Amino acid sequence: MYFQNSSYSGLSTKFEKFRQKIELTQNQRDKIKTSHKHLREKILQPLDYVSQTFLTGSYKKKTLINPANDIDVFVVLSGYTQYDIKPNTILDKLKKDLNITYPKTPVKQDKPCIVIDFNHVTFELTPAIEVENYWGYNTFYIPEMSKNNTWQSVENPRVLEEKLTEANKRLNQKLNPLIKMMKKCKIHNGLKTPSFEMEKMAIDSLYYINGFRDGIEQLLKIYNWTTKSYTSYDIENMSDGEFSIFCRDILFGFDFPKD
């Protein structure tokens, strides 16, 4: 299959409309901000076993798409090391305290976090033990997802946040929107690549893009996402009009504008 290149000036406009459609509205952002500030400052941080809390994940990195689902929060423990308390103990304690504060709100344990489900948004609260590191950012220990009831060391989430900010700046503020678009592609096509892996791969492999179409073509290769009907060669040789149809029919679904 071979597609002749042709001009299609409306493609950039469609990408802009698509970007706006999958992003959070200002009203959603305001509600989330109010909720996370109240939860963190009024409920979590006064607990005697909590040192601090901070936002992580897609919301903090500004790659969250609509509808707003999980907002990630690290709940940093005070007075504990990874050797003198078990993850299940602190997870049970946090769940009990939240049930007392929010008796009518669903609260459940879903390792490695506690999930609290408000009507408009869900928060995932991950207990974390901070260990000082003299060679850079401190290390964190969080509950393992297995049944071993042990802690696992994870990279400081602020490292990826800074790398993403730098890469987004390098790519003229287009990387964050591209990641959001590819998250929509992942959902539409039932793909399983974790969001943080998508972000890391994009940061490490995407150095230059000539607009959103070029960025999408490159990320399809970087993620090794393929379709049965189209090769990379086919996609790269589509006209802009054909690529627009490909975006709507294959990659993103009806959220991508038809006209």
Coordinates of C-alpha atoms in Angstrom, one line a residue:
M1 CA 0.0 0.0 0.0
Y2 CA 1.4 3.4 -1.0
F3 CA -0.2 6.8 -0.3
Q4 CA 0.7 9.9 -2.3
N5 CA 1.5 12.9 -0.1
S6 CA -0.9 15.8 -0.4
S7 CA -1.6 19.0 1.5
Y8 CA -4.3 19.0 4.1
S9 CA -4.2 22.3 6.0
G10 CA -6.9 21.3 8.4
L11 CA -4.9 18.6 10.1
S12 CA -3.2 20.9 12.6
T13 CA -6.5 22.4 13.5
K14 CA -8.0 19.0 14.2
F15 CA -5.0 18.1 16.4
E16 CA -5.6 21.3 18.4
K17 CA -9.3 20.5 18.8
F18 CA -8.5 17.0 19.8
R19 CA -5.9 18.2 22.4
Q20 CA -8.5 20.5 23.9
K21 CA -11.2 17.7 24.0
I22 CA -9.1 15.2 25.9
E23 CA -7.7 17.7 28.4
L24 CA -9.3 18.5 31.8
T25 CA -11.6 21.5 31.8
Q26 CA -10.9 24.4 34.1
N27 CA -13.8 23.4 36.3
Q28 CA -12.4 19.9 36.7
R29 CA -9.0 21.3 37.5
D30 CA -10.5 23.6 40.1
K31 CA -12.5 20.8 41.8
I32 CA -9.5 18.5 41.9
K33 CA -7.3 21.2 43.3
T34 CA -9.8 22.0 46.1
S35 CA -10.2 18.3 46.9
H36 CA -6.5 17.4 47.0
K37 CA -5.6 20.5 49.1
H38 CA -8.3 19.7 51.7
L39 CA -7.4 16.0 51.7
R40 CA -3.7 16.5 52.1
E41 CA -3.6 19.6 54.3
K42 CA -6.6 19.0 56.6
I43 CA -6.9 15.2 56.8
L44 CA -3.6 13.5 56.0
Q45 CA -0.9 15.8 57.2
P46 CA -2.3 16.2 60.7
L47 CA -2.0 12.4 61.3
D48 CA 0.8 11.7 63.8
Y49 CA 2.5 9.2 61.5
V50 CA 2.5 11.4 58.4
S51 CA 5.5 13.6 57.7
Q52 CA 4.4 15.2 54.5
T53 CA 2.3 14.5 51.3
F54 CA 2.9 15.5 47.7
L55 CA 1.3 14.9 44.4
T56 CA 2.8 12.5 41.8
G57 CA 1.7 10.8 38.7
S58 CA -0.1 12.2 35.6
Y59 CA -1.9 15.0 37.4
K60 CA 1.3 16.4 38.7
K61 CA 3.1 16.0 35.4
K62 CA 0.2 17.5 33.5
T63 CA -0.3 14.5 31.3
L64 CA -3.7 13.5 32.8
I65 CA -6.5 13.1 30.3
N66 CA -10.3 13.5 30.5
P67 CA -12.1 11.9 32.2
A68 CA -10.1 12.5 35.3
N69 CA -9.5 9.2 37.1
D70 CA -6.7 8.6 39.6
I71 CA -4.8 11.4 41.3
D72 CA -1.7 10.0 42.9
V73 CA -0.4 11.2 46.2
F74 CA 2.6 10.0 48.2
V75 CA 1.9 9.9 51.9
V76 CA 5.4 10.1 53.5
L77 CA 5.6 8.4 56.9
S78 CA 7.1 9.9 60.0
G79 CA 9.0 7.9 62.6
Y80 CA 9.2 4.7 60.6
T81 CA 11.8 2.9 58.5
Q82 CA 11.3 0.1 56.0
Y83 CA 12.6 -2.4 58.7
D84 CA 10.3 -1.7 61.6
I85 CA 6.8 -1.6 60.1
K86 CA 5.0 -3.8 57.5
P87 CA 3.2 -2.2 54.6
N88 CA -0.1 -3.9 55.5
T89 CA 0.0 -2.4 59.0
I90 CA 0.3 1.2 57.7
L91 CA -2.2 0.5 54.9
D92 CA -4.7 -0.8 57.4
K93 CA -4.1 2.2 59.7
L94 CA -4.5 4.7 56.9
K95 CA -7.7 3.0 55.6
K96 CA -9.2 3.0 59.1
D97 CA -8.5 6.7 59.7
L98 CA -10.0 7.6 56.3
N99 CA -13.1 5.6 57.0
I100 CA -13.6 7.5 60.2
T101 CA -13.2 10.8 58.4
Y102 CA -15.3 9.8 55.3
P103 CA -17.8 7.2 56.6
K104 CA -20.0 7.5 53.4
T105 CA -17.1 7.6 50.9
P106 CA -15.8 4.3 49.4
V107 CA -12.3 3.6 50.7
K108 CA -10.4 0.4 49.8
Q109 CA -7.0 -1.1 50.0
D110 CA -5.5 -1.8 46.6
K111 CA -1.7 -2.4 47.0
P112 CA 0.4 -0.4 46.9
C113 CA -2.1 2.3 47.9
I114 CA -5.3 3.2 49.5
V115 CA -8.0 4.3 47.1
I116 CA -10.6 6.9 48.1
D117 CA -13.4 7.5 45.6
F118 CA -15.1 10.8 45.7
N119 CA -17.9 11.5 43.2
H120 CA -15.8 13.6 40.9
V121 CA -12.3 12.1 41.3
T122 CA -10.5 9.2 42.8
F123 CA -7.3 9.5 44.9
E124 CA -4.6 6.8 45.2
L125 CA -2.7 7.4 48.4
T126 CA 0.6 5.5 48.5
P127 CA 2.5 5.2 51.9
A128 CA 6.1 6.0 51.3
I129 CA 9.2 5.9 53.5
E130 CA 11.8 8.5 52.5
V131 CA 15.5 7.5 52.8
E132 CA 18.2 10.2 52.5
N133 CA 20.5 9.8 49.5
Y134 CA 23.7 11.9 49.4
W135 CA 24.1 11.4 45.7
G136 CA 21.0 13.3 44.6
Y137 CA 17.3 13.0 45.2
N138 CA 16.2 10.9 48.2
T139 CA 15.0 7.3 47.7
F140 CA 11.5 6.2 48.5
Y141 CA 10.2 2.8 49.7
I142 CA 6.5 1.9 48.9
P143 CA 4.5 -1.3 49.4
E144 CA 5.2 -4.0 46.9
M145 CA 2.3 -5.0 44.7
S146 CA 2.9 -8.7 45.6
K147 CA 1.5 -10.6 48.6
N148 CA 4.9 -10.6 50.3
N149 CA 4.0 -7.6 52.6
T150 CA 7.4 -6.0 52.0
W151 CA 8.7 -2.6 50.8
Q152 CA 10.2 -1.9 47.4
S153 CA 12.6 0.9 46.5
V154 CA 11.4 3.2 43.7
E155 CA 12.9 6.2 42.0
N156 CA 12.0 9.6 43.4
P157 CA 9.0 10.6 41.3
R158 CA 10.4 14.2 41.1
V159 CA 13.2 13.0 38.9
L160 CA 10.8 11.9 36.1
E161 CA 8.8 15.1 36.6
E162 CA 11.9 17.3 36.0
K163 CA 13.0 15.3 33.0
L164 CA 9.5 15.5 31.5
T165 CA 9.4 19.3 32.1
E166 CA 12.8 19.7 30.4
A167 CA 11.9 17.5 27.4
N168 CA 8.5 19.3 27.0
K169 CA 10.4 22.6 26.8
R170 CA 12.9 21.1 24.3
L171 CA 10.0 20.1 22.1
N172 CA 8.3 23.4 22.1
Q173 CA 5.7 22.4 24.7
K174 CA 4.4 19.6 22.4
L175 CA 5.5 16.5 24.4
N176 CA 2.9 16.7 27.1
P177 CA 0.0 17.0 24.6
L178 CA 1.5 14.2 22.6
I179 CA 1.7 11.9 25.6
K180 CA -2.0 12.7 26.3
M181 CA -2.9 11.8 22.8
M182 CA -1.0 8.5 23.0
K183 CA -2.7 7.7 26.3
K184 CA -6.0 8.1 24.5
C185 CA -4.7 5.8 21.8
K186 CA -3.7 3.3 24.4
I187 CA -7.2 3.3 25.9
H188 CA -9.0 3.2 22.6
N189 CA -7.0 0.2 21.4
G190 CA -6.8 -1.7 24.7
L191 CA -3.0 -1.4 25.0
K192 CA -1.3 -2.2 28.3
T193 CA 1.9 0.0 28.3
P194 CA 2.0 1.7 31.8
S195 CA 1.7 5.5 31.6
F196 CA 5.0 6.1 33.4
E197 CA 6.8 3.8 30.9
M198 CA 5.3 5.8 28.0
E199 CA 6.6 9.0 29.5
K200 CA 10.1 7.6 30.1
M201 CA 10.3 6.2 26.6
A202 CA 9.2 9.5 25.1
I203 CA 11.7 11.4 27.2
D204 CA 14.6 9.1 26.3
S205 CA 13.9 8.7 22.6
L206 CA 12.0 11.7 21.2
Y207 CA 14.5 14.4 20.3
Y208 CA 12.9 16.5 17.6
I209 CA 9.4 16.6 16.1
N210 CA 7.9 18.5 13.2
G211 CA 4.4 19.0 14.6
F212 CA 2.0 16.6 16.2
R213 CA 1.7 14.2 13.2
D214 CA 5.4 13.6 13.2
G215 CA 5.4 13.2 17.0
I216 CA 2.7 10.6 16.8
E217 CA 4.4 8.7 14.0
Q218 CA 7.7 8.6 16.0
L219 CA 5.9 7.5 19.2
L220 CA 4.2 4.7 17.4
K221 CA 7.6 3.4 16.6
I222 CA 9.1 4.1 20.0
Y223 CA 6.3 2.2 21.7
N224 CA 6.3 -0.5 19.1
W225 CA 2.6 -0.1 18.6
T226 CA 1.5 -1.7 15.3
T227 CA -1.7 -2.4 13.4
K228 CA -2.5 -5.3 11.2
S229 CA -3.5 -3.1 8.3
Y230 CA -0.7 -0.5 8.2
T231 CA 3.0 -0.6 8.3
S232 CA 5.2 2.3 9.4
Y233 CA 5.9 2.9 5.8
D234 CA 2.2 3.1 4.9
I235 CA 1.6 5.6 7.7
E236 CA 4.5 7.8 6.8
N237 CA 3.3 8.0 3.2
M238 CA -0.3 8.9 3.9
S239 CA -1.5 12.3 2.8
D240 CA -2.6 14.5 5.6
G241 CA -6.3 13.8 4.7
E242 CA -5.6 10.1 4.9
F243 CA -3.7 10.4 8.2
S244 CA -6.7 12.3 9.6
I245 CA -9.0 9.4 8.8
F246 CA -6.4 7.0 10.2
C247 CA -6.4 9.0 13.5
R248 CA -10.1 8.9 13.8
D249 CA -10.8 5.3 12.6
I250 CA -7.7 3.5 14.1
L251 CA -5.7 5.5 16.7
F252 CA -8.0 7.7 18.7
G253 CA -11.7 7.1 17.9
F254 CA -14.5 9.6 17.7
D255 CA -12.8 12.1 20.0
F256 CA -10.6 13.0 17.0
P257 CA -12.6 15.5 14.9
K258 CA -14.1 14.4 11.7
D259 CA -14.5 17.9 10.2

